[in-house]
Coordinates of C-alpha atoms in Angstrom, one line a residue:
Chain A
M294 CA 139.4 163.3 141.4
Y295 CA 140.2 167.0 140.9
H296 CA 143.6 166.7 142.4
I297 CA 144.3 163.9 140.1
A298 CA 143.3 166.0 137.1
L299 CA 145.7 168.8 138.3
K300 CA 148.5 166.3 139.0
M301 CA 148.1 164.9 135.5
L302 CA 148.3 168.4 134.1
F303 CA 151.3 169.6 136.0
A304 CA 153.2 166.4 135.6
D305 CA 153.4 166.8 131.8
R306 CA 155.9 169.7 132.1
A307 CA 156.5 170.3 128.4
K308 CA 152.8 170.5 127.6
Y309 CA 152.0 172.5 130.7
I310 CA 154.7 175.1 129.9
M311 CA 153.6 175.2 126.3
L312 CA 150.0 175.8 127.4
I313 CA 150.9 178.5 129.8
S314 CA 153.3 180.1 127.3
G315 CA 150.6 180.2 124.6
L316 CA 148.0 181.7 126.9
T317 CA 150.5 184.1 128.5
F318 CA 151.6 185.2 125.0
A319 CA 148.0 185.7 124.0
A320 CA 147.1 187.7 127.1
L321 CA 150.2 189.8 126.9
L322 CA 149.9 190.6 123.3
M323 CA 146.2 191.4 123.6
T324 CA 146.4 193.6 126.7
Q325 CA 149.7 195.3 125.8
Q326 CA 148.7 196.2 122.3
A327 CA 145.3 197.3 123.5
G328 CA 147.0 199.3 126.2
V329 CA 149.2 201.1 123.6
F330 CA 146.1 201.6 121.3
F331 CA 144.1 203.1 124.1
G332 CA 147.1 205.2 125.0
I333 CA 147.3 206.6 121.5
L334 CA 143.5 207.2 121.5
G335 CA 144.1 209.1 124.8
W336 CA 146.7 211.2 123.1
T337 CA 144.3 212.0 120.3
N338 CA 142.1 213.7 122.9
G339 CA 145.1 215.4 124.6
N340 CA 143.7 218.8 123.9
L341 CA 140.4 218.1 125.5
K342 CA 142.2 216.9 128.7
N343 CA 144.6 219.9 128.8
I344 CA 142.1 222.6 127.9
R345 CA 139.0 221.9 129.8
S346 CA 135.6 223.3 128.7
Q347 CA 132.1 222.0 128.6
I348 CA 131.4 223.3 125.1
W349 CA 133.8 223.6 122.2
V350 CA 132.7 225.8 119.3
V351 CA 134.7 225.4 116.1
D352 CA 134.3 226.0 112.4
P353 CA 131.6 223.7 111.1
K354 CA 134.1 221.9 108.8
V355 CA 136.3 220.9 111.7
E356 CA 135.9 217.1 112.4
Q357 CA 138.2 216.6 115.3
V358 CA 140.0 218.4 118.1
N359 CA 143.5 218.4 116.5
E360 CA 142.2 220.1 113.4
I361 CA 142.2 223.9 113.1
K362 CA 140.1 226.1 110.8
A363 CA 140.3 229.6 112.1
M364 CA 137.1 231.6 112.7
R365 CA 136.5 235.3 112.9
D366 CA 136.9 237.1 116.3
T367 CA 133.3 238.3 116.0
D368 CA 132.1 234.7 116.2
V369 CA 132.8 234.9 119.9
N370 CA 130.1 237.5 120.3
R371 CA 127.7 235.5 118.2
V372 CA 128.1 232.6 120.5
R373 CA 127.8 234.7 123.6
S374 CA 124.4 236.0 122.3
V375 CA 122.9 232.5 122.1
P376 CA 120.4 231.9 124.9
G377 CA 121.6 229.5 127.5
V378 CA 125.3 230.4 127.1
A379 CA 126.8 231.6 130.4
W380 CA 130.0 232.7 128.9
A381 CA 132.2 232.1 125.8
V382 CA 135.8 233.0 125.4
P383 CA 138.3 232.9 122.5
T384 CA 141.1 230.5 122.4
F385 CA 144.2 230.3 120.1
W386 CA 145.7 226.9 119.4
N387 CA 148.3 226.3 116.8
P388 CA 151.6 224.5 116.3
Q389 CA 154.6 226.9 116.1
Q390 CA 158.4 226.6 116.0
A391 CA 160.4 227.4 119.1
R392 CA 164.0 228.5 118.7
L393 CA 166.2 227.2 121.4
A394 CA 169.4 228.4 123.1
D395 CA 171.7 226.5 120.7
G396 CA 169.8 227.9 117.7
S397 CA 167.9 224.7 116.9
F398 CA 164.1 224.6 116.5
K399 CA 161.5 222.5 118.1
P400 CA 157.8 222.3 117.3
I401 CA 155.5 223.4 120.1
V402 CA 151.7 223.8 120.4
L403 CA 151.0 227.5 121.3
V404 CA 147.8 227.9 123.3
G405 CA 146.4 231.4 123.9
L406 CA 143.8 231.6 126.7
D407 CA 141.3 234.3 127.3
N408 CA 143.2 237.2 128.9
S409 CA 140.9 237.9 131.8
S410 CA 139.4 234.5 132.7
L411 CA 142.3 232.2 131.6
V412 CA 139.6 229.6 130.9
G413 CA 141.2 226.4 129.6
R414 CA 144.2 227.0 131.9
P415 CA 146.5 224.0 132.8
V416 CA 145.0 221.8 135.4
H417 CA 148.2 221.0 137.3
M418 CA 150.9 223.6 137.9
I419 CA 154.3 222.2 138.9
A420 CA 156.0 225.6 139.5
G421 CA 155.1 229.3 139.2
R422 CA 151.7 231.0 139.2
I423 CA 149.2 230.8 136.4
E424 CA 148.3 234.5 136.6
D425 CA 151.9 235.4 135.8
M426 CA 151.2 234.6 132.1
R427 CA 149.4 237.9 131.9
L428 CA 152.8 239.6 132.3
P429 CA 154.3 240.8 128.9
N430 CA 155.8 238.1 126.7
T431 CA 155.4 235.4 129.2
V432 CA 154.5 231.7 128.8
I433 CA 153.9 228.6 130.9
I434 CA 155.5 225.5 129.5
D435 CA 154.7 221.9 130.3
D436 CA 156.9 219.1 131.7
L437 CA 157.5 217.8 128.2
G438 CA 158.5 221.3 127.2
V439 CA 161.2 221.3 129.9
Q440 CA 162.7 218.2 128.3
R441 CA 162.4 219.4 124.7
L442 CA 163.3 223.1 125.1
S443 CA 166.3 222.4 127.3
Q444 CA 168.4 221.4 124.4
G445 CA 171.7 223.4 124.3
R446 CA 171.5 224.4 128.0
K447 CA 173.7 223.3 130.8
K448 CA 170.7 222.8 133.1
P449 CA 167.0 222.2 132.4
I450 CA 165.1 225.2 131.2
G451 CA 163.0 226.7 134.0
I452 CA 161.2 229.8 135.3
G453 CA 163.0 233.0 134.2
D454 CA 164.6 231.4 131.2
T455 CA 163.7 232.5 127.7
F456 CA 163.4 231.1 124.2
E457 CA 162.0 232.4 121.0
I458 CA 158.7 231.8 119.2
N459 CA 158.8 233.2 115.7
D460 CA 161.7 235.6 116.6
K461 CA 159.8 236.9 119.6
E462 CA 161.2 236.3 123.0
A463 CA 159.1 234.3 125.4
R464 CA 159.9 234.3 129.1
I465 CA 158.9 231.3 131.2
V466 CA 156.9 232.1 134.3
G467 CA 155.5 228.7 135.2
I468 CA 155.8 224.9 134.6
C469 CA 152.7 222.8 134.3
Q470 CA 151.8 219.2 133.9
T471 CA 149.8 218.1 130.8
E472 CA 148.6 215.0 129.2
K473 CA 150.5 214.2 126.0
M474 CA 148.9 215.0 122.7
F475 CA 148.9 212.9 119.6
W476 CA 151.6 214.9 117.8
G477 CA 153.9 214.6 120.8
Y478 CA 154.6 218.4 120.9
P479 CA 155.0 220.3 124.2
Y480 CA 152.3 222.8 125.2
V481 CA 153.2 226.5 125.6
F482 CA 150.4 228.4 127.3
T483 CA 150.0 232.2 127.2
T484 CA 147.2 234.7 127.0
Y485 CA 145.1 235.0 123.8
D486 CA 146.4 238.5 123.0
Q487 CA 150.1 237.4 123.5
A488 CA 149.5 234.3 121.4
L489 CA 148.3 236.4 118.5
R490 CA 151.5 238.4 118.8
F491 CA 153.7 235.3 118.9
A492 CA 152.0 233.7 116.0
P493 CA 152.4 234.9 112.4
K494 CA 149.6 237.2 111.4
Q495 CA 146.7 235.7 109.5
R496 CA 143.3 237.0 108.4
K497 CA 141.5 234.8 110.9
M498 CA 143.2 233.7 114.1
L499 CA 140.5 232.3 116.4
S500 CA 140.9 228.6 116.8
F501 CA 138.3 227.6 119.3
I502 CA 135.6 229.3 121.3
L503 CA 135.2 227.7 124.8
A504 CA 131.8 228.1 126.3
E505 CA 129.8 227.1 129.3
P506 CA 126.0 226.6 129.6
A507 CA 124.0 228.8 131.9
E508 CA 122.9 227.2 135.2
G509 CA 120.2 224.7 134.7
Q510 CA 121.0 224.2 131.0
S511 CA 122.5 221.1 129.6
A512 CA 125.7 221.4 127.7
A513 CA 124.3 219.2 124.9
A514 CA 121.2 221.4 124.5
V515 CA 123.2 224.6 124.5
A516 CA 125.7 223.2 122.0
K517 CA 122.9 222.2 119.7
R518 CA 121.4 225.7 120.0
I519 CA 124.7 227.4 119.3
H520 CA 125.0 225.3 116.1
E521 CA 121.4 226.1 115.1
E522 CA 121.7 229.9 115.7
T523 CA 125.3 230.5 114.5
G524 CA 125.9 227.7 112.0
L525 CA 129.2 227.0 113.8
G526 CA 130.2 223.6 115.0
A527 CA 129.4 223.3 118.7
H528 CA 130.2 220.1 120.6
T529 CA 130.2 219.0 124.2
E530 CA 133.5 217.8 125.5
E531 CA 132.4 214.2 125.3
E532 CA 131.0 214.6 121.8
F533 CA 134.2 216.2 120.5
G534 CA 136.2 213.5 122.1
A535 CA 134.1 210.8 120.4
M536 CA 134.3 212.7 117.1
T537 CA 138.0 212.7 117.4
V538 CA 138.3 209.0 118.1
K539 CA 135.9 208.3 115.3
W540 CA 138.0 210.4 112.9
F541 CA 141.1 208.5 113.8
F542 CA 139.3 205.2 113.3
K543 CA 138.0 206.4 109.9
N544 CA 141.1 208.2 108.6
T545 CA 144.1 206.4 109.9
G546 CA 145.3 202.8 109.8
I547 CA 146.0 202.8 113.5
P548 CA 142.9 200.9 114.7
V549 CA 143.3 198.3 111.9
S550 CA 146.9 197.8 112.7
F551 CA 146.4 197.3 116.4
A552 CA 143.3 195.2 115.9
T553 CA 145.3 193.0 113.5
T554 CA 148.0 192.5 116.2
I555 CA 145.4 191.8 118.9
I556 CA 143.6 189.3 116.7
L557 CA 146.9 187.7 115.8
G558 CA 147.7 187.4 119.5
F559 CA 144.3 185.7 120.0
I560 CA 144.7 183.4 117.1
V561 CA 148.3 182.4 118.1
G562 CA 147.1 181.8 121.7
F563 CA 144.1 179.9 120.4
A564 CA 146.2 177.7 118.1
I565 CA 149.0 177.0 120.6
A566 CA 146.6 176.3 123.6
G567 CA 144.0 174.5 121.5
Q568 CA 146.6 172.2 119.8
T569 CA 148.6 171.6 123.0
F570 CA 145.6 170.8 125.1
Y571 CA 144.2 168.6 122.5
S572 CA 147.4 166.6 122.2
F573 CA 147.6 166.5 126.1
I574 CA 144.1 164.8 126.0
L575 CA 145.2 162.5 123.2
E576 CA 148.3 161.4 125.0
N577 CA 146.2 160.7 128.1
L578 CA 143.4 159.0 126.2
R579 CA 144.3 155.5 127.4
H580 CA 144.3 156.6 131.0
I581 CA 141.1 158.5 130.5
G582 CA 139.7 155.3 128.9
A583 CA 140.8 153.4 132.0
L584 CA 139.0 155.9 134.2
K585 CA 135.9 155.6 132.1
A586 CA 136.1 151.8 132.3
M587 CA 136.4 152.1 136.1
G588 CA 133.2 154.0 136.2
A589 CA 134.2 157.7 135.8
S590 CA 131.2 159.4 134.2
N591 CA 131.4 161.8 131.3
G592 CA 130.2 164.5 133.8
L593 CA 133.2 163.8 136.1
L594 CA 135.7 163.7 133.3
T595 CA 134.2 166.9 131.9
R596 CA 134.7 168.7 135.2
M597 CA 138.2 167.4 135.4
V598 CA 139.1 168.7 131.9
I599 CA 137.4 172.0 132.6
L600 CA 139.4 172.4 135.8
Q601 CA 142.6 171.7 133.8
A602 CA 141.6 174.2 131.1
I603 CA 140.6 176.9 133.6
T604 CA 143.8 176.3 135.7
V605 CA 146.1 176.9 132.7
G606 CA 143.8 179.8 131.6
I607 CA 144.0 181.6 134.9
I608 CA 147.8 181.0 135.3
G609 CA 148.5 182.1 131.7
Y610 CA 146.2 185.1 132.0
G611 CA 147.7 186.1 135.3
I612 CA 151.3 185.9 134.0
G613 CA 150.3 187.7 130.8
I614 CA 148.6 190.6 132.7
G615 CA 151.5 190.8 135.1
L616 CA 153.9 191.2 132.3
T617 CA 151.6 193.8 130.7
V618 CA 151.6 195.8 133.9
V619 CA 155.4 195.6 134.0
V620 CA 155.7 196.7 130.4
G621 CA 153.1 199.4 130.8
L622 CA 154.7 200.8 133.9
A623 CA 158.0 200.9 132.0
F624 CA 156.3 202.7 129.1
L625 CA 154.6 205.2 131.4
Q626 CA 157.9 205.9 133.2
K627 CA 159.6 206.5 129.9
G628 CA 156.6 208.4 128.5
M629 CA 156.7 206.5 125.3
P630 CA 154.9 204.7 123.8
P631 CA 151.5 205.8 125.1
F632 CA 149.9 203.3 127.4
S633 CA 146.5 203.2 129.0
L634 CA 144.8 200.2 130.5
P635 CA 141.1 200.8 131.1
Y636 CA 139.6 197.9 133.2
E637 CA 137.6 196.7 130.2
V638 CA 140.9 195.6 128.5
P639 CA 141.9 193.0 131.1
L640 CA 138.3 192.0 131.6
Y641 CA 137.7 191.3 127.9
T642 CA 141.1 189.6 127.6
F643 CA 140.1 187.4 130.5
F644 CA 137.0 186.4 128.5
A645 CA 139.1 185.8 125.4
I646 CA 141.4 183.6 127.3
L647 CA 138.4 181.7 128.8
F648 CA 137.1 181.3 125.3
I649 CA 140.4 179.9 124.2
C650 CA 140.4 177.5 127.1
A651 CA 136.8 176.5 126.6
F652 CA 137.6 175.8 122.9
A653 CA 140.6 173.7 123.9
A654 CA 138.5 171.9 126.5
V655 CA 135.7 171.2 124.0
L656 CA 138.2 169.8 121.5
G657 CA 139.4 167.4 124.2
L658 CA 136.0 166.6 125.5
R659 CA 134.7 165.7 122.1
K660 CA 137.3 163.0 122.0
I661 CA 136.5 161.9 125.5
F662 CA 132.8 161.7 124.9
N663 CA 133.3 159.6 121.8
L664 CA 135.8 157.3 123.6
E665 CA 134.6 153.8 124.1
P666 CA 135.9 152.6 127.5
A667 CA 136.5 149.2 125.9
I668 CA 139.5 150.8 124.2
V669 CA 141.5 149.8 127.3
F670 CA 141.1 146.1 126.4
R671 CA 142.7 146.6 123.0
G672 CA 146.3 145.7 123.0
Chain B
M15 CA 138.0 115.9 131.4
V16 CA 134.5 117.2 131.6
M17 CA 133.4 118.9 128.5
A18 CA 130.1 120.8 128.6
D19 CA 128.0 121.8 125.7
A20 CA 128.1 125.6 125.4
N21 CA 124.4 125.9 126.0
N22 CA 124.4 123.7 129.1
I23 CA 127.4 125.1 131.0
S24 CA 125.5 125.7 134.1
T25 CA 124.5 122.1 134.5
N26 CA 127.8 120.5 133.7
G27 CA 130.4 122.8 135.0
N28 CA 131.5 121.9 138.5
G29 CA 135.0 123.4 139.0
N30 CA 136.2 124.7 142.2
G31 CA 133.6 127.5 142.4
N32 CA 132.4 127.9 145.9
G33 CA 128.9 129.4 145.1
N34 CA 126.0 128.0 143.3
H35 CA 124.7 131.4 142.1
Y36 CA 125.4 133.0 138.8
A37 CA 127.7 135.9 138.9
V38 CA 127.4 136.5 135.2
H39 CA 124.7 135.2 133.0
V40 CA 125.0 135.9 129.2
R41 CA 122.2 134.8 126.9
S42 CA 122.2 134.9 123.1
V43 CA 124.5 138.0 122.9
T44 CA 125.4 139.2 119.4
K45 CA 127.8 141.9 118.6
T46 CA 128.9 143.1 115.2
F47 CA 131.3 145.8 114.1
G48 CA 131.0 147.7 110.9
T49 CA 128.2 147.5 108.2
G50 CA 127.5 145.9 104.9
D51 CA 130.4 143.8 103.4
A52 CA 132.7 145.0 106.2
T53 CA 130.5 143.6 109.0
I54 CA 132.5 141.6 111.5
H55 CA 130.5 139.2 113.7
A56 CA 132.5 139.5 117.0
L57 CA 129.9 137.6 119.1
R58 CA 127.4 135.2 117.7
E59 CA 124.5 134.2 120.0
V60 CA 126.9 133.7 122.9
Q61 CA 125.7 131.8 125.9
F62 CA 128.0 132.2 128.9
D63 CA 127.9 131.9 132.7
A64 CA 130.3 132.5 135.5
R65 CA 129.6 131.6 139.1
E66 CA 130.2 133.3 142.4
G67 CA 133.5 132.2 144.0
E68 CA 135.2 131.0 140.9
L69 CA 138.1 132.1 138.7
L70 CA 136.9 131.6 135.2
M71 CA 139.2 131.9 132.2
I72 CA 138.2 132.7 128.7
V73 CA 140.6 131.4 126.1
G74 CA 140.8 131.0 122.4
P75 CA 142.7 132.2 119.3
S76 CA 143.2 135.8 118.4
G77 CA 140.0 137.4 117.0
C78 CA 137.7 134.8 118.4
G79 CA 135.8 137.3 120.5
K80 CA 137.3 136.9 124.0
T81 CA 138.0 140.6 124.6
T82 CA 134.7 141.6 123.0
L83 CA 132.9 139.2 125.4
L84 CA 134.9 140.6 128.3
S85 CA 134.0 144.1 127.3
V86 CA 130.3 143.3 127.1
I87 CA 130.4 141.6 130.5
A88 CA 132.2 144.6 132.0
G89 CA 129.6 147.0 130.5
T90 CA 132.2 148.9 128.6
L91 CA 130.8 147.9 125.2
G92 CA 127.3 147.8 124.1
F93 CA 125.9 144.8 122.2
D94 CA 123.3 144.3 119.4
S95 CA 121.0 141.7 121.0
G96 CA 120.8 139.3 123.9
E97 CA 120.8 139.6 127.6
V98 CA 123.6 140.1 130.1
D99 CA 123.0 139.9 133.9
V100 CA 125.9 140.7 136.2
F101 CA 125.2 139.8 139.9
G102 CA 121.5 140.2 139.2
S103 CA 121.7 143.5 137.3
P104 CA 120.4 143.3 133.8
L105 CA 122.9 145.4 131.8
H106 CA 120.8 145.0 128.7
S107 CA 118.1 147.2 130.2
L108 CA 120.2 149.7 132.1
S109 CA 120.9 153.2 130.7
K110 CA 124.5 154.2 129.9
G111 CA 124.7 156.3 133.0
D112 CA 123.4 153.4 135.2
I113 CA 125.9 151.0 133.6
T114 CA 128.7 153.5 134.4
D115 CA 127.5 153.7 138.0
F116 CA 127.3 149.9 138.1
R117 CA 130.8 149.5 136.8
A118 CA 132.1 152.0 139.4
K119 CA 130.6 150.1 142.3
N120 CA 130.7 146.5 141.2
I121 CA 133.5 145.8 138.8
G122 CA 137.3 145.9 139.3
F123 CA 139.6 146.0 136.3
I124 CA 143.0 144.6 135.7
F125 CA 144.4 145.4 132.3
Q126 CA 147.1 143.9 130.2
Q127 CA 149.1 147.1 130.1
F128 CA 148.2 147.9 133.8
H129 CA 147.0 151.4 132.8
L130 CA 148.4 153.0 135.9
I131 CA 148.6 156.7 135.6
P132 CA 152.3 157.3 135.6
T133 CA 152.2 160.8 137.2
L134 CA 150.3 159.5 140.3
T135 CA 151.8 157.6 143.2
N136 CA 150.9 154.0 143.6
A137 CA 148.5 154.8 146.4
E138 CA 146.8 157.5 144.4
N139 CA 146.4 155.1 141.5
V140 CA 144.9 152.5 143.8
S141 CA 142.6 155.1 145.3
V142 CA 141.0 156.1 142.0
P143 CA 138.0 153.7 142.1
L144 CA 137.2 155.0 145.6
L145 CA 137.4 158.6 144.5
I146 CA 135.2 157.8 141.5
N147 CA 132.7 156.5 144.0
G148 CA 132.8 159.7 145.9
M149 CA 135.0 158.8 148.9
K150 CA 137.1 161.6 150.5
R151 CA 140.7 161.7 149.3
A152 CA 142.4 161.1 152.7
I153 CA 140.2 158.1 153.5
A154 CA 140.7 156.7 150.0
E155 CA 144.4 157.0 150.2
K156 CA 144.5 155.4 153.6
R157 CA 142.5 152.4 152.3
A158 CA 144.8 152.3 149.2
H159 CA 147.9 152.0 151.4
E160 CA 146.2 149.1 153.3
L161 CA 145.4 147.3 150.0
L162 CA 149.0 147.8 148.8
E163 CA 150.1 146.0 152.0
V164 CA 147.7 143.2 151.2
V165 CA 149.3 142.7 147.8
G166 CA 152.8 142.8 149.2
L167 CA 153.7 146.3 148.4
K168 CA 153.9 147.8 151.9
G169 CA 155.8 151.0 151.9
R170 CA 155.6 151.5 148.2
G171 CA 152.4 153.6 148.2
N172 CA 154.3 156.9 147.8
H173 CA 156.4 155.6 144.9
L174 CA 155.6 156.2 141.3
P175 CA 154.6 153.2 139.2
S176 CA 157.8 153.7 137.1
Q177 CA 159.8 152.9 140.3
L178 CA 158.3 149.3 140.4
S179 CA 159.0 146.2 138.4
G180 CA 156.3 144.9 136.0
G181 CA 155.1 142.3 138.5
Q182 CA 154.8 145.0 141.2
Q183 CA 152.9 147.3 138.9
Q184 CA 150.5 144.5 138.2
R185 CA 150.1 144.1 141.9
V186 CA 149.3 147.8 142.2
A187 CA 146.7 147.2 139.4
I188 CA 145.2 144.3 141.4
A189 CA 145.0 146.5 144.5
R190 CA 143.2 149.1 142.5
A191 CA 140.8 146.5 141.2
M192 CA 140.0 145.3 144.7
V193 CA 140.1 148.5 146.7
H194 CA 136.4 149.3 146.4
D195 CA 135.5 145.7 147.1
P196 CA 133.8 144.9 143.8
K197 CA 131.9 141.7 143.2
L198 CA 133.3 141.0 139.7
I199 CA 137.0 141.4 138.8
I200 CA 137.7 141.5 135.1
C201 CA 141.3 140.7 134.0
D202 CA 142.5 141.2 130.5
E203 CA 145.8 139.2 129.9
P204 CA 147.0 139.9 133.4
T205 CA 150.2 137.9 133.0
S206 CA 151.2 138.6 129.4
A207 CA 153.6 141.4 130.4
L208 CA 155.2 139.3 133.2
D209 CA 157.7 136.5 133.5
K210 CA 156.6 133.0 134.6
E211 CA 157.4 133.6 138.3
N212 CA 155.7 136.9 138.6
G213 CA 152.8 135.6 136.5
A214 CA 152.3 132.7 138.9
K215 CA 152.3 135.0 141.9
I216 CA 149.7 137.3 140.3
M217 CA 147.5 134.3 139.5
E218 CA 147.8 133.0 143.1
L219 CA 146.7 136.4 144.3
L220 CA 143.7 136.4 141.9
S221 CA 142.8 132.8 142.8
S222 CA 142.6 133.8 146.5
I223 CA 140.5 136.9 145.6
A224 CA 138.1 134.7 143.6
R225 CA 137.5 132.5 146.6
A226 CA 136.1 135.4 148.6
P227 CA 132.3 135.0 149.1
G228 CA 130.1 136.8 146.6
R229 CA 133.0 137.4 144.2
C230 CA 134.0 136.2 140.8
V231 CA 137.1 136.7 138.7
I232 CA 137.0 136.4 134.9
V233 CA 140.4 136.2 133.2
V234 CA 140.9 136.5 129.4
T235 CA 144.3 135.0 128.6
H236 CA 146.5 133.4 125.9
D237 CA 149.0 132.3 128.5
P238 CA 148.9 128.4 128.9
R239 CA 151.3 128.7 131.9
I240 CA 148.4 129.9 134.0
Y241 CA 145.6 127.7 132.8
H242 CA 145.9 125.5 135.9
F243 CA 144.7 128.4 138.1
A244 CA 141.3 128.4 136.5
D245 CA 138.3 126.7 138.2
R246 CA 136.6 126.5 134.8
M247 CA 137.7 127.5 131.3
T248 CA 135.5 128.8 128.5
E249 CA 137.0 128.2 125.0
M250 CA 135.9 130.5 122.3
E251 CA 136.0 130.1 118.5
D252 CA 134.8 132.4 115.8
G253 CA 132.6 134.5 118.1
R254 CA 131.0 131.5 119.9
V255 CA 131.6 129.7 123.1
A256 CA 132.8 126.4 121.7
R257 CA 133.6 124.4 124.9
V258 CA 133.6 124.7 128.6
H259 CA 136.3 122.8 130.4
A260 CA 135.7 122.0 134.0
A261 CA 139.3 120.6 134.5
P262 CA 141.5 122.9 132.7
E263 CA 144.7 121.3 133.8
N264 CA 144.0 118.6 131.2
L265 CA 143.4 121.1 128.4

């Protein structure tokens, strides 16, 4: 009987296409929007991905990784003196203006790494040597920087080229690859001392202290101890990431906006699929009545309807996810908008689509269960 | 003309039925629809019998309870009181699930509007009762093609119902009603959608089916053109069996 159920489903082209379209639309909207949302969330933690450290020490008022409240240089030594800290290094991080060859300005994020250890260095170098940033007035820019800072040049900016940061010449000695950050600015890496020279003078210049626990110590325990003994904010990488995400949830409309779109996708899919499937059942009610009269049990009819619902669900979901992947790959290739698809997104979308299908099936089944087979004898 | 009292049908009726056993035995069946002032008494203490080997027609004016009685006999409609035995199975004491199983195995249906599923081929439509009974698809469709040949539709198994005339569609419906070899075939106005010639052909087919041993065909109809095909005729009025005619050609 199952092939009959499928044949009945596929033969009603208009309803079948409508069902698939509704579910495809729901799956696409839910996964694509969730993908962009997670991409944006990923960008909010861009600093943590580009400057790797187990423990981040910041001013206690700092709530997230994109927020700077400078500390005193002496705070580095206070952190180093906390038991369980293997090492701690100063880091500068601040948005600056870069002056390009054609005289225009572009915002950049200037990162100053500890002179000797270069802790927090870029993970992936595309060209040049990381150690060369110790040379006078040198920087390493990222791949986004190559795009942005090439304005006014005949060929893309590269090793050996220069630009200005606050009227001071910076010579490029390397190109690295980074994860994009929330503000969308390119990263410019240099040493801590050179960063202080590039940046305008302020009373306090230390942005972060990067630290590592001694062998056998957990990062969480050491971070807690740093906070207790220095009064500074000390967070593990994971904690700081979670704080950042929480901050964006609390202080921006981004999650609500995306959640609204995702919920709308669900509701529209729900309405289209539910309504169409219900009308499909209604239109076939006399045939279903005939099947019931001929001895088809409610159990058999339930299995047939569930098969129909699951079939449209899987096809709609499959097309929706396929389109999401295509759109996502296009986004990633272009670099905008951000896109990230953790496996949970398609998984939960699958359950959402199943829920829609189950709802649609239940609507139809209610009608079937209440159907008196004697209906077939009425006119 | 032999006219039997409604309560003594079994003793007076002697149409062309081949068997002496009851196929259907209905005793004091009552069925109402609605409640209070809106109550409709569809069946009032109905007594009714049909024998093995006969084609029995139920006739009467609209709203007299013919279709309700047919639905009760077919096990597609419950009733308020009374007893219904179909080929020895007491429907009044079976559960809904058991009645469904009983219908699947023992009853074939021919509907006024055919109720063929338009998206299935004729053979697939005919195979439905076999599939409901759990037969494998390939075997069921082979048997369906054989049955279509029996009803004169050889080679039309892979066509859709819409590619057939009304009379041919009703033949497909007859093949579907017979394919699982049921004991009782229930027909609701089988000729109302057909012209005289096709109606007569369908009735000849049903008459021959009714002659088979251990089988019974019950036909509800308004169509006087086919009365002469009946072995006996039960006339209903106002929810009751009013008369049973053993020689319906004189009705």
